[in-house]
Backbone as JSON, one array per atom type, in Angstrom:
{
  "sequence": "MSFWIFMLIMNLILPITMIVFGRYFMKKAPKEINEVFGYRTSMSMKNKDTWEFAHKYCGKIWYLYGMVMLPITVIFMFLLIGKNEECVGSVGGIICGVQLIPLIGSILQTEIVLKKNFDKNGKRR",
  "N": [[-70.92, -51.1, 9.05], [-68.24, -50.97, 9.75], [-67.78, -53.33, 11.16], [-68.08, -55.18, 9.13], [-65.83, -54.52, 7.56], [-63.81, -55.21, 9.37], [-64.27, -58.02, 9.53], [-63.78, -58.72, 6.87], [-61.03, -58.15, 6.68], [-60.06, -59.97, 8.63], [-60.81, -62.4, 7.43], [-59.25, -62.36, 5.18], [-56.68, -62.72, 6.04], [-55.69, -65.44, 6.29], [-55.69, -66.55, 3.54], [-53.91, -64.69, 2.32], [-51.62, -64.97, 3.88], [-51.0, -67.65, 3.28], [-50.41, -67.39, 0.55], [-48.17, -65.64, 0.58], [-46.25, -67.01, 2.28], [-46.26, -69.44, 0.95], [-45.18, -68.78, -1.54], [-42.66, -67.91, -0.68], [-41.62, -70.3, 0.52], [-41.57, -71.94, -1.73], [-39.45, -70.93, -3.16], [-37.26, -70.98, -1.37], [-36.27, -72.95, 1.41], [-36.24, -72.51, 5.0], [-32.92, -71.94, 6.14], [-31.67, -73.53, 8.15], [-32.64, -76.58, 9.72], [-35.18, -76.36, 11.96], [-37.1, -75.87, 14.99], [-38.83, -73.77, 15.1], [-39.55, -72.11, 12.89], [-41.09, -72.69, 9.79], [-42.07, -75.56, 7.77], [-42.77, -77.96, 9.88], [-42.53, -81.13, 10.67], [-42.12, -84.47, 11.93], [-41.19, -86.07, 9.84], [-40.42, -84.21, 7.86], [-38.28, -83.04, 9.09], [-36.21, -84.83, 9.14], [-33.81, -84.77, 7.6], [-31.71, -82.57, 5.61], [-32.51, -82.85, 2.93], [-35.17, -83.88, 3.03], [-36.3, -81.76, 4.4], [-36.03, -79.54, 2.62], [-37.45, -80.54, 0.4], [-40.05, -80.89, 1.48], [-40.73, -78.22, 2.1], [-40.7, -77.0, -0.44], [-42.69, -78.46, -1.79], [-44.99, -78.13, -0.07], [-45.1, -75.37, -0.13], [-45.88, -74.86, -2.8], [-48.46, -75.93, -2.75], [-49.69, -74.34, -0.75], [-49.49, -71.81, -1.96], [-51.08, -72.16, -4.26], [-53.61, -72.89, -3.1], [-54.06, -70.59, -1.57], [-54.27, -68.64, -3.59], [-56.62, -69.47, -4.79], [-58.48, -69.33, -2.69], [-58.48, -66.61, -1.99], [-59.89, -64.84, -3.97], [-62.42, -66.06, -3.78], [-63.11, -65.67, -1.11], [-63.24, -62.85, -1.05], [-65.38, -62.39, -2.84], [-67.55, -63.68, -1.49], [-67.58, -62.12, 0.83], [-68.19, -59.58, -0.22], [-70.79, -60.0, -0.98], [-72.03, -59.74, 1.39], [-72.23, -57.1, 2.08], [-73.97, -54.53, 3.63], [-75.57, -56.2, 5.09], [-76.78, -57.35, 8.32], [-74.93, -57.3, 11.46], [-74.94, -59.79, 12.73], [-75.39, -61.62, 10.66], [-73.15, -61.08, 9.02], [-71.11, -61.77, 10.82], [-71.67, -64.51, 11.28], [-71.5, -65.7, 8.68], [-68.93, -64.88, 8.06], [-67.47, -66.28, 10.02], [-68.0, -68.89, 9.18], [-66.7, -68.86, 6.7], [-64.06, -68.56, 7.57], [-63.73, -70.99, 8.95], [-64.04, -72.81, 6.82], [-61.79, -72.13, 5.34], [-59.79, -73.27, 6.83], [-59.78, -75.93, 6.15], [-58.35, -76.48, 3.61], [-55.86, -75.64, 4.58], [-55.18, -77.45, 6.67], [-55.46, -79.76, 5.18], [-53.3, -79.5, 3.43], [-51.13, -80.25, 4.94], [-51.56, -82.99, 5.31], [-51.43, -83.83, 2.61], [-48.76, -83.15, 1.96], [-47.32, -84.78, 3.74], [-48.03, -87.32, 2.81], [-46.85, -87.3, 0.25], [-44.19, -86.96, 1.0], [-43.73, -89.44, 2.28], [-44.0, -91.12, 0.1], [-41.77, -90.45, -1.41], [-39.56, -90.67, 0.24], [-37.87, -92.9, 2.51], [-38.48, -94.26, 5.85], [-36.3, -93.32, 7.23], [-35.52, -91.06, 5.97], [-34.23, -91.24, 3.55], [-34.01, -90.9, 0.03], [-36.26, -92.57, -2.16]],
  "CA": [[-69.93, -51.23, 7.99], [-66.91, -51.19, 10.33], [-67.67, -54.75, 11.48], [-67.86, -55.86, 7.85], [-64.42, -54.29, 7.2], [-63.05, -56.05, 10.29], [-64.42, -59.42, 9.11], [-63.08, -58.86, 5.6], [-59.6, -58.23, 6.98], [-59.8, -61.23, 9.32], [-60.94, -63.51, 6.5], [-58.19, -62.3, 4.17], [-55.38, -63.03, 6.64], [-55.22, -66.79, 5.98], [-55.26, -66.72, 2.15], [-52.74, -63.86, 2.03], [-50.49, -65.63, 4.54], [-50.66, -68.84, 2.49], [-49.78, -66.93, -0.69], [-46.84, -65.09, 0.89], [-45.34, -68.05, 2.73], [-46.16, -70.43, -0.11], [-44.2, -68.24, -2.51], [-41.35, -67.91, -0.01], [-41.15, -71.68, 0.67], [-41.27, -72.5, -3.06], [-38.14, -70.44, -3.58], [-36.23, -71.48, -0.47], [-36.65, -73.39, 2.75], [-35.35, -71.93, 5.99], [-31.58, -72.52, 5.98], [-31.41, -74.58, 9.14], [-33.78, -77.32, 10.23], [-35.42, -75.8, 13.29], [-38.43, -76.14, 15.55], [-39.52, -72.5, 15.3], [-40.09, -71.53, 11.65], [-41.1, -73.55, 8.62], [-42.93, -76.75, 7.78], [-42.09, -78.78, 10.86], [-43.07, -82.42, 11.09], [-41.0, -85.38, 12.18], [-40.67, -86.53, 8.56], [-39.74, -83.12, 7.14], [-37.08, -82.64, 9.82], [-35.25, -85.95, 9.16], [-32.53, -84.31, 7.07], [-31.8, -81.38, 4.76], [-33.24, -83.2, 1.71], [-36.61, -83.92, 3.33], [-36.65, -80.39, 4.8], [-36.19, -78.72, 1.43], [-38.52, -81.12, -0.4], [-41.33, -80.58, 2.13], [-41.02, -76.79, 1.95], [-41.01, -76.71, -1.84], [-43.99, -79.05, -2.1], [-46.03, -77.46, 0.7], [-45.16, -74.0, -0.64], [-46.71, -74.87, -4.01], [-49.85, -76.17, -2.35], [-50.18, -73.14, -0.07], [-49.64, -70.73, -2.94], [-52.25, -72.48, -5.08], [-54.82, -72.78, -2.29], [-54.25, -69.18, -1.22], [-54.75, -67.93, -4.79], [-58.02, -69.86, -5.02], [-59.31, -68.86, -1.58], [-58.53, -65.15, -1.91], [-61.04, -64.24, -4.66], [-63.67, -66.63, -3.27], [-63.38, -64.95, 0.14], [-63.66, -61.48, -1.38], [-66.71, -62.46, -3.44], [-68.54, -63.94, -0.45], [-67.68, -60.97, 1.74], [-68.9, -58.48, -0.89], [-72.22, -60.34, -0.97], [-72.55, -59.43, 2.73], [-72.3, -55.65, 2.31], [-75.31, -54.06, 3.97], [-76.25, -57.17, 5.95], [-76.6, -57.05, 9.74], [-73.7, -57.83, 12.05], [-75.1, -61.22, 13.03], [-75.2, -62.32, 9.39], [-71.74, -60.91, 8.63], [-70.31, -62.56, 11.74], [-71.91, -65.94, 11.05], [-70.92, -66.1, 7.4], [-67.48, -64.68, 8.2], [-66.97, -67.43, 10.79], [-68.05, -70.08, 8.31], [-65.61, -68.69, 5.72], [-62.82, -68.84, 8.29], [-63.69, -72.43, 9.18], [-63.82, -73.48, 5.53], [-60.41, -71.87, 4.95], [-58.9, -74.17, 7.58], [-59.77, -77.25, 5.51], [-57.17, -76.64, 2.76], [-54.64, -75.47, 5.37], [-54.91, -78.73, 7.31], [-55.29, -80.73, 4.1], [-51.97, -79.38, 2.83], [-50.22, -81.03, 5.78], [-51.77, -84.4, 4.95], [-50.9, -84.03, 1.26], [-47.3, -83.08, 2.01], [-46.83, -85.97, 4.43], [-48.2, -88.46, 1.91], [-45.84, -87.19, -0.79], [-42.9, -87.23, 1.65], [-43.62, -90.88, 2.5], [-43.81, -91.76, -1.2], [-40.47, -90.11, -1.96], [-38.49, -90.94, 1.21], [-38.16, -93.97, 3.45], [-38.71, -93.76, 7.22], [-35.06, -92.69, 7.71], [-35.3, -89.83, 5.21], [-33.45, -91.47, 2.32], [-34.85, -90.91, -1.18], [-36.56, -93.9, -2.75]],
  "C": [[-68.54, -51.52, 8.57], [-66.72, -52.66, 10.72], [-67.42, -55.56, 10.21], [-66.39, -55.71, 7.42], [-63.51, -55.16, 8.09], [-63.1, -57.51, 9.84], [-63.72, -59.67, 7.77], [-61.58, -59.02, 5.85], [-59.26, -59.56, 7.66], [-59.86, -62.43, 8.36], [-59.9, -63.49, 5.38], [-56.82, -62.68, 4.72], [-54.87, -64.4, 6.2], [-54.84, -66.95, 4.5], [-54.02, -65.9, 1.81], [-51.49, -64.48, 2.66], [-50.06, -66.86, 3.75], [-49.97, -68.46, 1.18], [-48.35, -66.48, -0.42], [-45.86, -66.18, 1.31], [-45.2, -69.17, 1.7], [-45.13, -70.01, -1.15], [-42.78, -68.29, -1.93], [-40.79, -69.34, 0.08], [-40.87, -72.34, -0.67], [-39.86, -72.13, -3.48], [-37.02, -70.95, -2.68], [-36.83, -71.88, 0.87], [-35.79, -72.62, 3.75], [-34.0, -72.67, 5.98], [-31.32, -73.68, 6.91], [-32.72, -75.27, 9.51], [-33.98, -76.85, 11.67], [-36.84, -76.11, 13.74], [-39.26, -74.88, 15.75], [-40.22, -72.03, 14.03], [-40.0, -72.52, 10.51], [-42.1, -74.68, 8.76], [-42.24, -77.79, 8.66], [-42.9, -80.0, 11.23], [-41.88, -83.35, 11.29], [-40.39, -85.85, 10.86], [-39.9, -85.42, 7.84], [-38.43, -82.73, 7.81], [-36.03, -83.76, 9.9], [-33.86, -85.52, 8.7], [-32.77, -83.11, 6.15], [-32.63, -81.66, 3.5], [-34.75, -83.22, 1.96], [-37.13, -82.53, 3.7], [-36.94, -79.53, 3.58], [-37.33, -79.22, 0.54], [-39.89, -80.74, 0.17], [-41.7, -79.12, 1.96], [-41.41, -76.45, 0.51], [-42.41, -77.23, -2.2], [-45.13, -78.33, -1.38], [-46.2, -76.02, 0.23], [-46.03, -73.89, -1.88], [-48.18, -75.02, -3.67], [-50.43, -74.92, -1.68], [-50.42, -72.01, -1.05], [-50.9, -70.96, -3.77], [-53.55, -72.31, -4.29], [-55.11, -71.33, -1.91], [-54.8, -68.38, -2.38], [-56.2, -68.28, -5.11], [-58.92, -69.27, -3.94], [-59.48, -67.35, -1.55], [-59.73, -64.56, -2.67], [-62.38, -64.78, -4.17], [-64.08, -65.91, -1.99], [-63.9, -63.55, -0.14], [-65.08, -61.47, -1.94], [-67.77, -62.68, -2.36], [-68.69, -62.76, 0.51], [-68.4, -59.79, 1.07], [-70.4, -58.75, -0.98], [-72.87, -59.97, 0.37], [-72.63, -57.94, 3.03], [-73.75, -55.26, 2.57], [-76.09, -55.02, 4.85], [-75.98, -56.81, 7.42], [-75.37, -57.76, 10.29], [-73.77, -59.32, 12.34], [-74.85, -62.05, 11.77], [-73.74, -62.27, 8.96], [-70.85, -61.77, 9.52], [-70.44, -64.05, 11.51], [-71.25, -66.42, 9.76], [-69.4, -65.94, 7.43], [-66.82, -65.81, 8.97], [-66.95, -68.7, 9.98], [-66.92, -70.02, 7.28], [-64.28, -69.06, 6.37], [-62.66, -70.35, 8.53], [-63.41, -73.21, 7.9], [-62.38, -73.29, 5.07], [-59.43, -72.79, 5.67], [-58.79, -75.54, 6.93], [-58.57, -77.4, 4.57], [-55.86, -76.47, 3.53], [-54.24, -76.79, 6.02], [-54.68, -79.82, 6.26], [-53.9, -80.68, 3.47], [-50.94, -80.15, 3.64], [-50.33, -82.51, 5.42], [-51.19, -84.7, 3.58], [-49.38, -84.08, 1.27], [-46.72, -84.32, 2.68], [-46.95, -87.21, 3.55], [-47.12, -88.45, 0.84], [-44.44, -87.44, -0.21], [-42.7, -88.74, 1.83], [-43.46, -91.66, 1.19], [-42.4, -91.57, -1.73], [-39.29, -90.45, -1.05], [-38.88, -92.12, 2.08], [-38.27, -93.39, 4.86], [-37.47, -93.1, 7.83], [-34.72, -91.41, 6.95], [-34.44, -89.99, 3.97], [-34.41, -91.54, 1.14], [-35.05, -92.33, -1.69], [-36.1, -93.93, -4.18]]
}
């Protein structure tokens, strides 16, 4: 049972992080464009406008994806109660891998929307 609890906690980290940071980025982007904290791509760091736009957009996506992934993760993990460690570990690993798809996909989505709304120099279209 302790391994199941460990896997539950590990699998909840990503959706909870996406919810928390998604909510934070929707409300405000980090004040300064920096290379340490925030949504950092070459396009998002062009200027203050692209920086704030990228954070607001990505924040919405992260919040939405996190809210969808959280209950799905809990449901799948509760289906594993009483199963052996090998099963819990395998399914838990699969859940973690599947959770990475929306995380990486959110970067692609945000970059596409940035390119639609801004030119290569960061000026609004």
